[in-house]
Coordinates of C-alpha atoms and ligand atoms in Angstrom, one line a residue:
M1 CA 24.1 -10.5 -16.0
R2 CA 26.7 -7.8 -16.9
T3 CA 28.3 -8.0 -20.3
A4 CA 31.4 -6.7 -21.8
A5 CA 29.4 -3.7 -23.0
H6 CA 28.3 -3.1 -19.6
P7 CA 31.2 -3.5 -17.3
R8 CA 31.0 -2.9 -13.7
P9 CA 32.0 0.5 -12.6
A10 CA 35.4 0.5 -10.8
D11 CA 35.2 0.9 -7.2
P12 CA 38.4 2.5 -5.5
L13 CA 37.2 1.1 -2.1
L14 CA 37.3 -2.6 -3.5
D15 CA 40.7 -1.9 -4.9
A16 CA 41.9 -0.6 -1.6
L17 CA 40.5 -3.6 0.3
R18 CA 42.0 -5.9 -2.2
A19 CA 45.4 -4.4 -1.5
I20 CA 44.9 -5.3 2.1
V21 CA 43.5 -9.0 2.0
G22 CA 44.5 -10.0 -1.5
P23 CA 42.3 -9.8 -4.7
A24 CA 40.7 -13.1 -4.2
H25 CA 39.3 -12.2 -0.8
A26 CA 37.4 -8.9 -1.5
V27 CA 34.5 -9.2 -3.9
P28 CA 31.6 -6.8 -4.8
G29 CA 28.5 -7.5 -2.6
E30 CA 26.5 -8.9 -5.7
D31 CA 29.2 -11.6 -6.2
A32 CA 28.5 -13.2 -2.7
P33 CA 24.9 -13.4 -2.5
G34 CA 24.9 -16.0 0.4
A35 CA 26.2 -13.0 2.5
L36 CA 23.3 -10.8 1.9
V37 CA 20.4 -13.1 3.1
D38 CA 20.0 -14.7 6.5
I39 CA 19.5 -18.3 7.1
L40 CA 15.8 -18.1 7.6
Q41 CA 15.7 -15.9 4.3
R42 CA 13.6 -13.3 6.3
H43 CA 16.3 -10.4 5.9
T44 CA 17.9 -9.7 2.6
G45 CA 20.4 -6.9 1.9
R46 CA 22.9 -5.6 -0.3
A47 CA 26.6 -4.6 0.2
R48 CA 29.1 -2.6 -1.4
A49 CA 31.6 -5.5 -0.8
V50 CA 32.3 -8.5 1.1
V51 CA 35.8 -8.8 2.6
R52 CA 37.5 -11.7 4.1
P53 CA 40.7 -10.9 6.0
A54 CA 43.2 -13.6 7.0
N55 CA 44.2 -12.5 10.6
A56 CA 43.4 -9.7 13.3
E57 CA 46.0 -7.3 11.7
E58 CA 44.1 -7.4 8.5
V59 CA 40.8 -6.9 10.1
A60 CA 42.3 -3.9 11.9
T61 CA 43.7 -2.5 8.7
V62 CA 40.4 -2.9 6.8
V63 CA 38.3 -1.4 9.8
R64 CA 40.8 1.7 9.7
L65 CA 40.2 2.1 6.1
L66 CA 36.5 1.8 6.3
A67 CA 36.4 4.1 9.3
A68 CA 38.3 6.8 7.3
E69 CA 36.0 6.4 4.4
R70 CA 32.9 6.4 6.9
V71 CA 31.7 3.1 5.6
P72 CA 29.5 0.9 7.8
I73 CA 30.7 -2.5 8.7
V74 CA 28.7 -5.8 9.1
P75 CA 30.8 -8.5 10.8
Q76 CA 29.8 -11.9 9.8
G77 CA 30.7 -15.4 11.1
G78 CA 29.0 -18.6 10.0
H79 CA 25.7 -16.6 9.2
T80 CA 23.5 -19.0 11.0
G81 CA 22.2 -16.0 13.3
L82 CA 18.4 -16.0 13.7
A83 CA 17.8 -12.3 14.5
G84 CA 19.2 -10.9 11.1
G85 CA 22.3 -9.5 12.8
G86 CA 24.7 -10.4 10.2
T87 CA 22.7 -9.4 7.1
P88 CA 23.5 -5.9 5.6
D89 CA 20.6 -3.4 5.2
A90 CA 19.1 -2.6 1.8
S91 CA 21.1 0.6 1.2
G92 CA 24.2 -1.2 -0.3
T93 CA 26.6 1.2 1.5
A94 CA 28.0 -1.4 3.9
V95 CA 30.9 -3.7 3.7
V96 CA 30.3 -7.3 5.1
L97 CA 33.4 -8.1 7.0
S98 CA 33.5 -12.0 7.2
L99 CA 35.6 -13.5 10.0
S100 CA 35.8 -16.9 8.0
R101 CA 39.5 -17.1 7.4
L102 CA 40.4 -16.3 11.0
D103 CA 40.0 -20.1 11.9
R104 CA 43.1 -21.2 13.9
I105 CA 43.2 -22.8 17.1
R106 CA 46.1 -20.8 18.6
E107 CA 46.5 -22.9 21.9
I108 CA 45.0 -25.5 24.0
D109 CA 46.5 -25.1 27.5
L110 CA 45.9 -28.3 29.4
D111 CA 47.1 -27.1 32.7
N112 CA 45.0 -23.9 32.6
D113 CA 42.1 -26.0 31.0
T114 CA 41.5 -23.3 28.1
V115 CA 41.5 -23.1 24.5
T116 CA 42.6 -19.8 22.5
V117 CA 40.8 -19.7 19.4
E118 CA 40.2 -17.2 16.4
A119 CA 36.8 -16.0 15.7
G120 CA 36.1 -17.6 12.5
A121 CA 36.7 -21.3 13.6
I122 CA 33.7 -23.4 13.4
L123 CA 32.1 -24.5 16.9
D124 CA 32.0 -28.2 16.2
T125 CA 35.7 -28.1 15.1
V126 CA 36.8 -26.5 18.3
R127 CA 34.7 -29.1 20.1
E128 CA 36.4 -31.9 18.4
A129 CA 40.0 -30.3 18.8
A130 CA 39.4 -30.1 22.6
H131 CA 37.9 -33.8 22.7
A132 CA 41.0 -35.0 21.0
K133 CA 43.0 -33.6 24.0
G134 CA 40.8 -35.2 26.5
R135 CA 38.8 -32.0 27.3
W136 CA 35.2 -31.1 27.0
F137 CA 34.1 -27.8 25.3
P138 CA 30.6 -27.7 26.4
L139 CA 29.1 -25.0 24.0
S140 CA 26.7 -27.1 22.1
L141 CA 24.3 -25.8 19.4
P142 CA 22.2 -27.5 16.7
S143 CA 24.0 -25.1 14.2
G144 CA 27.3 -26.0 15.6
G145 CA 28.6 -27.5 12.2
S146 CA 28.4 -23.9 10.7
C147 CA 28.4 -21.2 13.3
T148 CA 31.7 -19.7 14.5
I149 CA 33.3 -18.8 17.8
G150 CA 33.0 -15.1 17.1
G151 CA 29.3 -15.3 16.4
N152 CA 28.9 -17.3 19.4
L153 CA 30.5 -14.7 21.4
A154 CA 28.9 -11.9 19.5
T155 CA 25.4 -13.4 20.3
N156 CA 26.3 -14.7 23.7
A157 CA 24.9 -18.1 22.4
G158 CA 23.2 -20.5 24.6
G159 CA 22.3 -23.9 23.5
T160 CA 21.7 -27.4 25.1
Q161 CA 24.2 -27.5 28.1
V162 CA 23.6 -24.1 29.7
V163 CA 21.8 -25.6 32.5
R164 CA 25.3 -26.9 33.8
F165 CA 27.8 -24.7 32.2
G166 CA 26.0 -21.3 31.5
N167 CA 26.1 -19.5 28.2
T168 CA 29.0 -18.3 26.1
R169 CA 29.7 -15.4 28.4
A170 CA 30.0 -17.7 31.3
L171 CA 32.5 -19.8 29.3
T172 CA 34.6 -17.1 28.0
L173 CA 37.8 -15.9 30.0
G174 CA 39.3 -13.5 27.5
I175 CA 38.8 -11.8 24.3
E176 CA 40.8 -10.1 21.4
V177 CA 38.9 -7.4 19.8
V178 CA 39.4 -5.0 16.9
T179 CA 37.8 -1.6 17.9
A180 CA 35.7 0.8 15.8
E181 CA 38.9 2.8 15.3
G182 CA 40.9 -0.3 14.2
E183 CA 43.1 -0.7 17.3
I184 CA 43.7 -4.3 18.4
W185 CA 42.8 -4.8 22.0
N186 CA 44.4 -8.1 23.2
G187 CA 42.4 -9.0 26.3
L188 CA 43.2 -12.8 25.9
R189 CA 43.8 -13.4 29.6
G190 CA 43.2 -16.9 30.6
L191 CA 42.2 -15.8 34.1
R192 CA 39.4 -17.1 36.4
K193 CA 39.6 -14.0 38.6
D194 CA 40.5 -10.5 37.2
N195 CA 38.7 -7.5 39.0
A196 CA 41.2 -4.9 37.6
G197 CA 38.7 -2.3 36.5
Y198 CA 35.5 -2.4 34.3
D199 CA 34.7 -5.6 32.6
L200 CA 35.3 -4.8 28.9
R201 CA 35.1 -8.4 27.9
D202 CA 31.6 -9.0 29.0
L203 CA 30.6 -5.6 27.2
Y204 CA 31.8 -6.9 24.0
I205 CA 30.3 -10.4 24.6
G206 CA 26.6 -10.2 23.2
S207 CA 27.0 -6.9 21.6
E208 CA 26.3 -8.4 18.2
G209 CA 29.2 -6.7 16.4
T210 CA 27.8 -3.3 17.3
L211 CA 30.8 -2.4 19.5
G212 CA 33.8 -4.0 18.2
I213 CA 34.9 -6.9 16.1
V214 CA 35.9 -10.2 18.0
T215 CA 39.0 -11.8 16.5
A216 CA 39.8 -14.5 19.1
A217 CA 38.9 -15.7 22.5
T218 CA 40.2 -17.7 25.3
I219 CA 37.6 -20.2 26.6
K220 CA 37.3 -22.6 29.4
L221 CA 37.7 -26.4 28.9
F222 CA 36.4 -29.1 31.3
P223 CA 37.3 -32.7 31.9
L224 CA 35.5 -35.2 29.7
P225 CA 32.9 -37.0 31.4
A226 CA 33.2 -40.8 31.9
A227 CA 29.7 -41.2 30.5
Q228 CA 26.7 -39.4 29.1
Q229 CA 23.4 -40.7 29.7
T230 CA 19.9 -39.6 28.0
A231 CA 16.3 -40.2 28.8
L232 CA 13.3 -38.9 27.3
L233 CA 10.0 -38.5 29.5
K234 CA 6.4 -38.0 28.7
V235 CA 4.7 -35.5 31.2
S236 CA 1.2 -34.3 31.7
G237 CA 1.0 -30.6 32.4
I238 CA 3.8 -27.9 32.1
A239 CA 3.5 -27.3 36.0
T240 CA 4.5 -30.9 36.3
V241 CA 7.4 -30.3 33.9
I242 CA 8.6 -27.5 36.2
A243 CA 8.2 -30.0 39.3
L244 CA 10.2 -32.5 37.2
L245 CA 13.1 -30.0 36.8
R246 CA 13.0 -29.5 40.4
H247 CA 13.4 -33.2 41.1
A248 CA 16.2 -33.7 38.4
R249 CA 18.2 -30.7 39.9
R250 CA 18.0 -32.3 43.3
G251 CA 18.6 -35.9 42.1
F252 CA 21.5 -35.1 39.6
G253 CA 23.1 -31.9 41.1
A254 CA 25.9 -30.8 38.9
A255 CA 25.6 -34.0 36.7
L256 CA 22.5 -32.4 35.0
T257 CA 23.6 -31.0 31.6
G258 CA 20.4 -30.9 29.7
F259 CA 16.7 -30.4 30.4
E260 CA 14.8 -29.9 27.1
I261 CA 11.2 -29.7 26.4
V262 CA 8.9 -30.2 23.3
S263 CA 5.3 -29.5 23.5
A264 CA 2.8 -32.4 22.2
A265 CA 1.6 -30.0 19.4
T266 CA 5.2 -29.7 18.0
W267 CA 5.8 -33.6 18.3
R268 CA 2.7 -34.2 16.3
L269 CA 4.1 -31.8 13.7
V270 CA 7.1 -33.8 13.5
A271 CA 5.1 -36.9 13.1
A272 CA 3.2 -35.5 10.3
K273 CA 5.7 -33.3 8.4
A274 CA 9.1 -34.9 9.1
P275 CA 8.3 -38.7 9.5
E276 CA 12.0 -39.7 8.7
Y277 CA 12.7 -38.8 12.5
R278 CA 11.7 -41.8 14.5
L279 CA 9.8 -40.5 17.7
P280 CA 10.5 -42.6 20.8
F281 CA 6.8 -42.0 21.8
A282 CA 4.0 -42.1 19.3
P283 CA 2.2 -38.8 19.0
E284 CA -0.8 -38.2 21.3
D285 CA -3.6 -35.7 21.4
G286 CA -3.7 -33.3 24.2
D287 CA -2.8 -29.5 24.6
D288 CA -0.6 -29.8 27.8
L289 CA 1.4 -32.7 27.2
W290 CA 5.1 -32.6 27.0
Y291 CA 8.2 -34.4 26.2
V292 CA 11.2 -33.7 28.3
L293 CA 14.8 -34.7 27.2
I294 CA 17.2 -35.2 30.2
E295 CA 20.9 -35.6 29.8
I296 CA 23.4 -36.2 32.5
A297 CA 27.3 -36.4 32.5
D298 CA 28.8 -38.8 35.0
E299 CA 32.2 -38.5 36.2
E300 CA 32.6 -42.1 37.4
S301 CA 31.5 -44.6 34.7
E302 CA 28.9 -45.7 32.4
A303 CA 27.4 -48.1 34.9
H304 CA 27.3 -45.5 37.7
G305 CA 25.7 -43.0 35.3
R306 CA 23.1 -45.5 34.1
E307 CA 22.4 -46.5 37.8
R308 CA 21.7 -42.8 38.7
L309 CA 19.7 -41.9 35.8
E310 CA 17.5 -44.9 36.3
A311 CA 17.1 -44.2 40.1
V312 CA 16.1 -40.6 39.8
I313 CA 13.7 -41.2 36.8
G314 CA 12.2 -44.1 38.6
A315 CA 11.5 -41.7 41.7
A316 CA 10.0 -39.3 39.2
L317 CA 7.6 -41.9 37.7
E318 CA 6.6 -43.1 41.3
A319 CA 6.0 -39.5 42.3
E320 CA 3.8 -39.1 39.2
L321 CA 6.2 -36.3 37.9
A322 CA 6.2 -38.3 34.5
D323 CA 3.7 -40.8 32.8
D324 CA 6.4 -42.6 30.8
A325 CA 10.2 -42.7 30.3
V326 CA 12.6 -44.3 27.9
V327 CA 16.4 -44.4 28.5
A328 CA 18.7 -44.4 25.6
E329 CA 20.3 -47.9 25.3
S330 CA 23.1 -47.0 22.9
L331 CA 24.9 -44.0 21.4
A332 CA 22.8 -44.5 18.2
Q333 CA 19.6 -44.2 20.3
R334 CA 21.0 -41.0 22.3
E335 CA 21.8 -39.4 19.0
A336 CA 18.4 -40.3 17.6
F337 CA 16.8 -38.5 20.6
W338 CA 18.9 -35.5 20.1
A339 CA 18.3 -35.6 16.3
V340 CA 14.6 -35.1 16.8
R341 CA 15.2 -32.2 19.3
E342 CA 17.9 -30.5 17.3
H343 CA 16.7 -31.0 13.6
G344 CA 13.4 -32.6 13.6
L345 CA 11.6 -29.9 15.1
G346 CA 13.0 -27.3 12.8
E347 CA 12.5 -29.4 9.7
A348 CA 9.0 -29.9 10.3
Q349 CA 8.2 -26.4 11.0
K350 CA 10.1 -25.4 7.9
R351 CA 7.9 -27.8 5.8
D352 CA 4.7 -26.5 7.6
G353 CA 5.6 -22.9 6.4
W354 CA 7.0 -19.8 8.0
N355 CA 5.9 -19.2 11.5
A356 CA 6.5 -16.2 14.1
K357 CA 9.4 -17.3 16.2
H358 CA 9.9 -15.9 19.6
D359 CA 13.0 -16.7 21.6
V360 CA 12.1 -15.7 25.1
S361 CA 13.3 -16.2 28.6
L362 CA 11.3 -16.3 31.9
P363 CA 11.9 -17.0 35.5
I364 CA 11.4 -20.7 35.7
S365 CA 8.6 -20.3 38.1
R366 CA 6.5 -18.0 35.7
I367 CA 6.6 -20.6 32.7
P368 CA 3.3 -22.5 33.5
D369 CA 1.2 -19.3 33.7
F370 CA 3.1 -17.8 30.7
V371 CA 2.4 -20.9 28.7
A372 CA -1.3 -21.3 29.8
D373 CA -2.3 -17.5 29.6
T374 CA -0.3 -16.7 26.2
G375 CA -1.7 -19.7 24.4
A376 CA -5.3 -18.9 25.6
A377 CA -4.9 -15.1 24.6
L378 CA -3.5 -16.0 21.1
R379 CA -6.3 -18.4 20.5
R380 CA -8.9 -15.7 21.5
E381 CA -7.3 -12.8 19.6
F382 CA -6.0 -14.8 16.5
P383 CA -8.4 -17.8 16.0
G384 CA -6.9 -20.8 14.6
V385 CA -3.1 -20.1 15.1
R386 CA -1.2 -23.1 16.0
V387 CA 1.5 -22.8 18.9
F388 CA 4.5 -24.8 18.8
V389 CA 6.7 -24.6 21.9
H390 CA 10.1 -26.1 22.7
G391 CA 13.1 -25.0 24.4
H392 CA 15.7 -25.1 27.1
A393 CA 13.4 -25.3 30.1
G394 CA 16.3 -25.8 32.5
D395 CA 17.4 -22.2 31.7
G396 CA 13.8 -20.7 31.4
N397 CA 14.2 -20.3 27.7
L398 CA 11.4 -21.1 25.5
H399 CA 11.3 -21.2 21.6
Y400 CA 7.6 -20.0 21.2
H401 CA 6.6 -20.3 17.7
V402 CA 3.2 -19.3 16.3
A403 CA 2.0 -20.7 13.0
R404 CA -0.8 -19.3 10.9
P405 CA -4.2 -21.0 10.7
E406 CA -4.6 -23.9 8.4
G407 CA -6.0 -22.9 5.2
T408 CA -4.6 -19.3 5.3
G409 CA -1.8 -18.2 3.1
P410 CA 1.4 -16.5 3.7
D411 CA -0.4 -13.1 3.6
Y412 CA -2.0 -13.8 6.9
W413 CA 1.1 -12.4 8.3
D414 CA 0.6 -8.9 6.5
A415 CA -2.0 -8.0 9.1
H416 CA -1.3 -10.3 12.0
E417 CA 2.4 -10.6 12.6
R418 CA 3.0 -7.3 14.4
P419 CA 0.0 -7.5 16.8
L420 CA 0.7 -11.2 17.5
R421 CA 4.2 -10.5 18.3
A422 CA 3.5 -7.6 20.5
L423 CA 1.1 -9.9 22.5
V424 CA 3.8 -12.4 23.0
H425 CA 6.2 -9.8 24.1
R426 CA 4.0 -8.2 26.5
A427 CA 3.1 -11.3 28.2
V428 CA 6.9 -12.0 28.5
T429 CA 7.7 -8.5 29.8
A430 CA 4.9 -8.5 32.3
R431 CA 6.3 -11.5 34.0
G432 CA 9.8 -10.1 34.1
G433 CA 11.0 -12.1 31.1
S434 CA 13.3 -11.3 28.3
I435 CA 12.1 -11.1 24.6
C436 CA 15.6 -12.0 23.5
A437 CA 16.9 -15.1 25.4
E438 CA 19.7 -16.4 23.2
H439 CA 19.5 -15.3 19.5
G440 CA 20.0 -11.7 20.3
V441 CA 18.3 -8.5 19.0
G442 CA 19.7 -8.1 15.4
Q443 CA 17.3 -6.3 13.3
L444 CA 14.4 -8.7 13.9
K445 CA 13.6 -7.1 17.5
V446 CA 15.3 -3.9 17.2
H447 CA 11.9 -1.9 17.3
A448 CA 10.3 -4.1 20.0
L449 CA 13.4 -3.6 22.3
P450 CA 12.2 -0.2 23.6
D451 CA 8.9 -1.7 24.9
S452 CA 10.7 -4.3 26.9
K453 CA 13.3 -2.4 28.6
P454 CA 13.2 0.7 31.0
P455 CA 14.2 3.9 29.1
L456 CA 17.1 4.4 31.5
E457 CA 18.7 0.9 30.3
L458 CA 18.3 1.8 26.8
A459 CA 19.9 5.2 27.2
L460 CA 23.0 3.7 29.1
M461 CA 23.2 1.2 26.1
R462 CA 23.3 4.3 23.6
R463 CA 26.0 5.9 26.0
I464 CA 28.1 2.7 25.6
K465 CA 27.5 2.6 21.8
A466 CA 28.5 6.3 21.4
A467 CA 31.8 5.8 23.5
L468 CA 33.0 2.7 21.6
D469 CA 31.5 3.4 18.2
P470 CA 31.4 7.2 18.0
N471 CA 30.6 7.3 14.4
G472 CA 28.1 4.6 14.4
L473 CA 29.6 2.3 11.7
L474 CA 29.6 -1.0 13.5
N475 CA 26.5 -2.9 12.4
P476 CA 24.2 0.1 12.3
G477 CA 20.6 -0.7 12.8
K478 CA 21.1 -3.7 14.8
V479 CA 20.4 -3.9 18.6
L480 CA 19.7 -0.2 18.8
A481 CA 17.5 1.7 16.3
P482 CA 19.3 4.3 14.6
Ligands
FAD501 C1 19.5 -24.8 13.2 C2 19.9 -23.6 14.3 C3 19.8 -23.9 15.7 C4 20.3 -22.7 16.5 N1 20.2 -23.1 17.8 C5 20.7 -22.2 18.6 C6 20.8 -22.5 20.1 O1 20.5 -23.4 20.5 N2 21.3 -21.4 20.8 C7 21.6 -20.3 20.3 O2 22.1 -19.5 21.1 N3 21.6 -20.0 19.0 C8 21.2 -20.9 18.2 N4 21.2 -20.5 16.7 C9 21.6 -19.3 16.2 C10 23.0 -19.2 15.8 O3 23.6 -20.4 15.5 C11 23.8 -18.5 17.0 O4 23.4 -17.2 17.2 C12 25.3 -18.5 16.7 O5 26.1 -17.9 17.9 C13 25.6 -17.4 15.4 O6 26.9 -17.7 15.1 P1 27.4 -17.3 13.6 O7 29.0 -17.6 13.5 O8 26.7 -17.9 12.7 O9 27.2 -15.8 13.6 P2 26.4 -14.8 12.4 O10 25.2 -15.3 12.1 O11 27.5 -14.6 11.3 O12 26.5 -13.6 13.3 C14 25.5 -13.3 14.4 C15 25.7 -12.0 14.8 O13 27.0 -11.8 15.5 C16 27.9 -10.8 14.6 N5 29.0 -11.3 14.6 C17 29.5 -12.5 14.0 N6 30.9 -12.8 14.3 C18 31.2 -11.7 14.7 C19 32.7 -11.3 15.3 N7 33.6 -12.1 15.0 N8 32.7 -10.1 15.9 C20 31.6 -9.4 16.1 N9 30.4 -9.6 15.7 C21 30.2 -10.8 15.1 C22 27.1 -10.5 13.4 O14 27.3 -9.2 12.9 C23 25.6 -10.7 13.9 O15 25.2 -9.6 14.5 C24 20.6 -21.6 16.0 C25 20.7 -21.3 14.5 C26 20.3 -22.4 13.8 C27 20.2 -22.2 12.3

């Protein structure tokens, strides 16, 4: 702690930032420790300052100041990102630019079925505001109570309803961006068709704060469904899970909004480490046993949705695509199913100790051989490791987590993390998959990216970065290695 005898040296940059945003909204980095470490406590950095502008104009003024001083900028939303993208590096030279005060819902246009919202608005708050107007905002993440719309756009977030609505990019019609030079580009068009030139919107979406700073977005809304129905199924064999997905797509059509899977090993871990989550099926032994959460949204009525769910699931049981099934009888039961999926799995793994998380996607047809071969290779090369898989199987997205062998300490990872990750990444790339399905590259995968993409693709990305951020000040060291 500093004492009056050792006052903090004055920083003229901090004074200049305070002149733009007000004294309370720009602080030295060390006074905002939460901004310097990621949610998984895997990446810790330092910052010269943390600044919280109130609107797009202030963001632009801050960016112009920092650009003139050649100060790196790390945009930050809810700081729930899982790839370390919003955490500054250890140099202490960067300024963290928090969008948290840009949290207004500017407009809900019921005829156009859109919401225009500022970047710092919390995802679940926007969902609730749309709901209050009789509209469905279908982006849904377990982190929805903390993550922001700007962060969702910057990471092109996925979540649990992609199977029907696509990821954030598919939902976004327009954006407002502050460029690396501090100009405000108002691309807030609520258009479903716009082929007037290059698609700048889609370039900024998913760029993780390395090309520009998102300050607002116009996003599609949908009619609220009459009813949502949820079921949990027990399925033997990952190949059968994929056959069940085909069956569900055919049976439910556009009504299918969720198809989530959890491996039996993960299920058993929840029972052992997080028993407060009540599991609808008792844990069982088995390496290739899966639990599948299916959700549908019916446009007609509760009774119609229920009938439809029971018919399609009944047919699945008859065709031996599932061993057992339970249908949620009430909202409380539905929420309990989702609580296991959204919170129980993470909680159990947290209590088990840090594990090597991989957020990968594959062509759905390649999921069975990826799961079988990668599990076998890991057990061969790294005896005793425990593999915990869950994910958005309807989108080909697996969260493939590898825990150290029982009885080893965290130092197990010193020698094993790098080769173990390389094995998983090779298995994904060899099958035409992606090593960054929905959480982004951030700093976590920045060095792995070159092995998973053709050199020309990386070169094109670098050209885009050089064109839009010529001084390399926007989130340096993220997505592309310096
Ligand atoms: C429990 C849990 C569950 C999760 N589940 C999912 C899931 O199902 N699907 C999924 O996709 N993700 C998931 N995530 C990851 C995370 O919530 C998402 O990536 C989310 O979109 C990040 O939003 P944020 O506001 O927290 O962004 P931050 O973490 O603050 O930032 C993420 C990245 O975006 C950049 N950024 C943030 N705001 C802006 C902006 N306005 N302009 C430009 N760049 C910006 C940052 O620099 C950083 O690179 C989960 C996280 C947790 C903790």
